[in-house]
Tab-separated table of C-alpha atoms and ligand atoms in Angstrom:
chain	number	residue	atom	x	y	z
A	1	MET	CA	0.000	0.000	0.000
A	2	ALA	CA	1.186	3.478	-0.745
A	3	ILE	CA	-0.029	7.041	-0.796
A	4	LEU	CA	0.680	8.293	-4.292
A	5	LYS	CA	1.801	11.740	-5.422
A	6	ILE	CA	-0.883	13.681	-7.264
A	7	ALA	CA	-0.036	15.279	-10.620
A	8	ARG	CA	-1.001	18.931	-10.992
A	9	MET	CA	-2.291	20.871	-13.991
A	10	GLY	CA	0.572	21.382	-16.430
A	11	HIS	CA	2.001	17.871	-16.009
A	12	PRO	CA	1.926	16.072	-19.391
A	13	VAL	CA	0.337	12.932	-17.894
A	14	LEU	CA	-2.868	14.938	-17.316
A	15	LYS	CA	-3.028	15.946	-20.993
A	16	ALA	CA	-2.545	12.466	-22.434
A	17	GLN	CA	-5.150	10.034	-23.724
A	18	ALA	CA	-4.969	7.204	-21.163
A	19	GLN	CA	-4.549	3.626	-22.385
A	20	PRO	CA	-7.257	0.962	-21.992
A	21	VAL	CA	-6.592	-1.729	-19.384
A	22	ALA	CA	-6.044	-5.118	-21.065
A	23	ASP	CA	-6.593	-7.240	-17.935
A	24	PRO	CA	-8.363	-5.735	-14.892
A	25	LYS	CA	-7.303	-8.778	-12.834
A	26	ALA	CA	-3.589	-8.136	-13.424
A	27	GLN	CA	-1.613	-7.712	-10.222
A	28	LYS	CA	-0.414	-4.247	-11.314
A	29	ILE	CA	-3.978	-2.996	-11.757
A	30	GLN	CA	-5.169	-4.475	-8.439
A	31	GLN	CA	-2.226	-2.772	-6.717
A	32	LEU	CA	-2.850	0.509	-8.532
A	33	VAL	CA	-6.481	0.561	-7.382
A	34	ARG	CA	-5.524	-0.243	-3.771
A	35	ASP	CA	-3.028	2.622	-3.809
A	36	MET	CA	-5.540	4.988	-5.437
A	37	ILE	CA	-8.085	4.182	-2.710
A	38	GLU	CA	-5.508	4.793	0.005
A	39	THR	CA	-4.490	8.068	-1.670
A	40	LEU	CA	-8.104	9.249	-2.005
A	41	GLU	CA	-8.787	8.438	1.653
A	42	ASP	CA	-5.653	10.321	2.661
A	43	VAL	CA	-6.556	13.512	0.775
A	44	GLY	CA	-10.273	13.258	1.562
A	45	GLY	CA	-11.485	13.653	-2.027
A	46	ILE	CA	-14.534	12.309	-3.886
A	47	GLY	CA	-12.838	10.787	-6.892
A	48	LEU	CA	-9.495	10.061	-8.475
A	49	ALA	CA	-8.403	8.997	-11.948
A	50	ALA	CA	-5.205	7.026	-12.632
A	51	PRO	CA	-3.549	9.827	-14.678
A	52	GLN	CA	-3.780	11.986	-11.531
A	53	VAL	CA	-1.337	9.573	-9.898
A	54	HIS	CA	0.938	9.529	-12.976
A	55	VAL	CA	-0.463	6.287	-14.444
A	56	SER	CA	-1.866	6.749	-17.939
A	57	LYS	CA	-4.473	3.963	-17.727
A	58	ARG	CA	-8.267	4.081	-18.010
A	59	VAL	CA	-9.025	3.582	-14.309
A	60	VAL	CA	-11.219	5.779	-12.107
A	61	ILE	CA	-12.390	5.502	-8.511
A	62	PHE	CA	-15.062	7.607	-6.799
A	63	TYR	CA	-17.758	7.583	-4.189
A	64	VAL	CA	-20.713	9.899	-3.665
A	65	PRO	CA	-21.853	10.817	-0.149
A	66	GLY	CA	-25.632	10.666	0.283
A	67	GLU	CA	-25.882	14.286	1.424
A	68	ARG	CA	-24.302	15.504	-1.823
A	69	ARG	CA	-26.779	13.442	-3.844
A	70	ALA	CA	-29.673	14.794	-1.778
A	71	ALA	CA	-28.466	18.349	-2.499
A	72	SER	CA	-28.916	17.647	-6.224
A	73	GLY	CA	-32.432	16.245	-5.680
A	74	GLU	CA	-31.423	12.577	-5.706
A	75	PRO	CA	-32.006	9.836	-3.119
A	76	ALA	CA	-29.814	10.385	-0.043
A	77	GLU	CA	-28.133	6.967	-0.140
A	78	ASP	CA	-24.369	6.892	-0.608
A	79	ILE	CA	-22.973	5.565	-3.857
A	80	PRO	CA	-20.290	3.335	-2.338
A	81	LEU	CA	-16.697	3.420	-3.487
A	82	THR	CA	-16.773	2.349	-7.123
A	83	VAL	CA	-13.956	1.303	-9.446
A	84	LEU	CA	-14.431	1.947	-13.176
A	85	ILE	CA	-12.062	0.309	-15.642
A	86	ASN	CA	-12.280	1.339	-19.314
A	87	PRO	CA	-15.470	3.353	-18.602
A	88	GLU	CA	-17.838	4.678	-21.254
A	89	ILE	CA	-20.480	7.368	-20.812
A	90	GLU	CA	-23.686	7.766	-22.754
A	91	PRO	CA	-25.792	10.910	-22.204
A	92	LEU	CA	-29.481	10.117	-21.624
A	93	SER	CA	-30.743	13.665	-21.975
A	94	GLU	CA	-29.948	16.729	-24.049
A	95	GLU	CA	-29.811	18.796	-20.904
A	96	LYS	CA	-26.678	20.110	-19.230
A	97	ALA	CA	-26.540	21.937	-15.919
A	98	ALA	CA	-23.784	24.027	-14.363
A	99	GLY	CA	-22.336	23.076	-11.000
A	100	VAL	CA	-19.194	24.115	-9.172
A	101	GLU	CA	-16.300	21.654	-9.425
A	102	ALA	CA	-12.868	21.398	-7.921
A	103	CYS	CA	-10.038	18.970	-8.611
A	104	LEU	CA	-7.088	17.561	-6.700
A	105	SER	CA	-4.928	18.320	-9.752
A	106	VAL	CA	-6.010	21.989	-9.753
A	107	PRO	CA	-5.480	22.797	-6.077
A	108	ASP	CA	-7.335	25.612	-4.317
A	109	LEU	CA	-9.478	26.546	-7.349
A	110	ALA	CA	-13.101	25.892	-8.301
A	111	GLY	CA	-15.497	26.916	-11.030
A	112	PRO	CA	-18.885	26.125	-12.597
A	113	VAL	CA	-18.910	23.459	-15.313
A	114	PRO	CA	-21.825	22.373	-17.530
A	115	ARG	CA	-22.395	18.595	-17.408
A	116	TRP	CA	-25.022	16.174	-18.672
A	117	THR	CA	-27.718	15.839	-16.007
A	118	HIS	CA	-28.578	12.214	-16.813
A	119	ILE	CA	-26.158	9.580	-18.087
A	120	ARG	CA	-25.595	5.855	-18.347
A	121	TYR	CA	-22.098	4.596	-17.732
A	122	ARG	CA	-20.592	1.183	-18.182
A	123	ALA	CA	-17.220	-0.168	-17.174
A	124	LEU	CA	-15.357	-3.266	-16.101
A	125	ASP	CA	-14.986	-3.985	-12.389
A	126	LEU	CA	-11.871	-5.417	-10.714
A	127	HIS	CA	-12.994	-8.951	-11.642
A	128	GLY	CA	-13.173	-7.957	-15.314
A	129	ARG	CA	-16.991	-8.033	-15.334
A	130	MET	CA	-18.956	-5.412	-17.252
A	131	PHE	CA	-21.558	-3.462	-15.273
A	132	GLU	CA	-23.646	-0.394	-15.960
A	133	ARG	CA	-25.532	2.238	-13.998
A	134	GLU	CA	-27.676	5.245	-14.639
A	135	ALA	CA	-26.742	8.426	-12.832
A	136	LYS	CA	-28.236	11.866	-12.383
A	137	GLY	CA	-27.252	15.090	-10.677
A	138	TYR	CA	-24.066	15.125	-8.645
A	139	HIS	CA	-23.410	11.416	-9.224
A	140	ALA	CA	-23.488	12.011	-12.997
A	141	ARG	CA	-21.228	15.055	-12.570
A	142	VAL	CA	-18.571	13.161	-10.614
A	143	VAL	CA	-18.429	10.361	-13.190
A	144	GLN	CA	-18.099	12.857	-16.064
A	145	HIS	CA	-15.370	14.804	-14.237
A	146	GLU	CA	-13.340	11.670	-13.451
A	147	CYS	CA	-13.731	10.107	-16.899
A	148	ASP	CA	-12.621	13.382	-18.523
A	149	HIS	CA	-9.232	12.842	-16.852
A	150	LEU	CA	-8.823	9.723	-19.029
A	151	ASP	CA	-9.058	11.901	-22.147
A	152	GLY	CA	-6.668	14.583	-20.940
A	153	ILE	CA	-9.441	17.027	-19.988
A	154	LEU	CA	-9.416	19.086	-16.785
A	155	TYR	CA	-12.621	20.836	-15.667
A	156	PRO	CA	-11.411	24.405	-16.501
A	157	MET	CA	-11.291	23.244	-20.152
A	158	ARG	CA	-15.055	22.564	-19.912
A	159	MET	CA	-15.953	25.924	-18.355
A	160	THR	CA	-17.989	28.223	-20.574
A	161	ASP	CA	-17.062	31.369	-18.604
A	162	ILE	CA	-13.445	31.266	-17.449
A	163	SER	CA	-13.967	34.506	-15.471
A	164	GLN	CA	-15.830	32.327	-12.948
A	165	LEU	CA	-12.688	30.353	-12.078
A	166	SER	CA	-12.039	31.263	-8.444
A	167	PHE	CA	-10.083	30.350	-5.389
A	168	VAL	CA	-12.239	28.101	-3.210
A	169	GLU	CA	-11.603	30.380	-0.257
A	170	GLU	CA	-12.937	33.438	-2.114
A	171	LEU	CA	-15.915	31.535	-3.524
A	172	ARG	CA	-16.873	30.636	0.023
A	173	ARG	CA	-16.531	34.301	1.058
A	174	PHE	CA	-18.232	35.959	-1.921
A	175	GLY	CA	-19.829	33.275	-4.072
A	176	GLY	CA	-22.425	31.944	-1.653
A	177	GLN	CA	-21.935	28.539	-3.261
A	178	HIS	CA	-21.298	25.168	-1.757
A	179	VAL	CA	-17.911	23.968	-2.948
A	180	GLU	CA	-17.072	20.293	-2.872
A	181	GLU	CA	-13.450	19.282	-3.348
A	182	ASP	CA	-13.096	16.380	-5.720
B	1	NI	NI1	-10.260	15.978	-11.035
């Protein structure tokens, strides 16, 4: 087990197209996921993608606390820690909504990002089995944010008004918005 160093915006690994995982059951992938979980617990974030820990593979982990789902009008049950390997996202509505995002690779900053409000995602789990889920609201946002990392996209690149990019501290003082670090 190891706590991994997190790459920050500007590092080439965050701009690269991550490679698909050939065998989710491979020892290296199992170890990577264990280390990513330990790293996420250590920093207290919501989600983490492998490129953020300098591994250019299509692996994402996240969880969604029930209270954050409830705040976006969804059932208040937690989405437990989930591992997505080679994930794919399919939008289920035309609609996008803006919500404030932050990122461990873009420390101290946050800004509003438009995201699909309703998606289906499918991925392999750690046993190599395909599964799929529908997601709305904050759950859908987290999955889109994390999967973007696999295509070299950081949330500021999705912002439609870059003047809204702010320090979290100032947003809390002047923005009147809830800011979740993820
Ligand atoms: Ni991020």
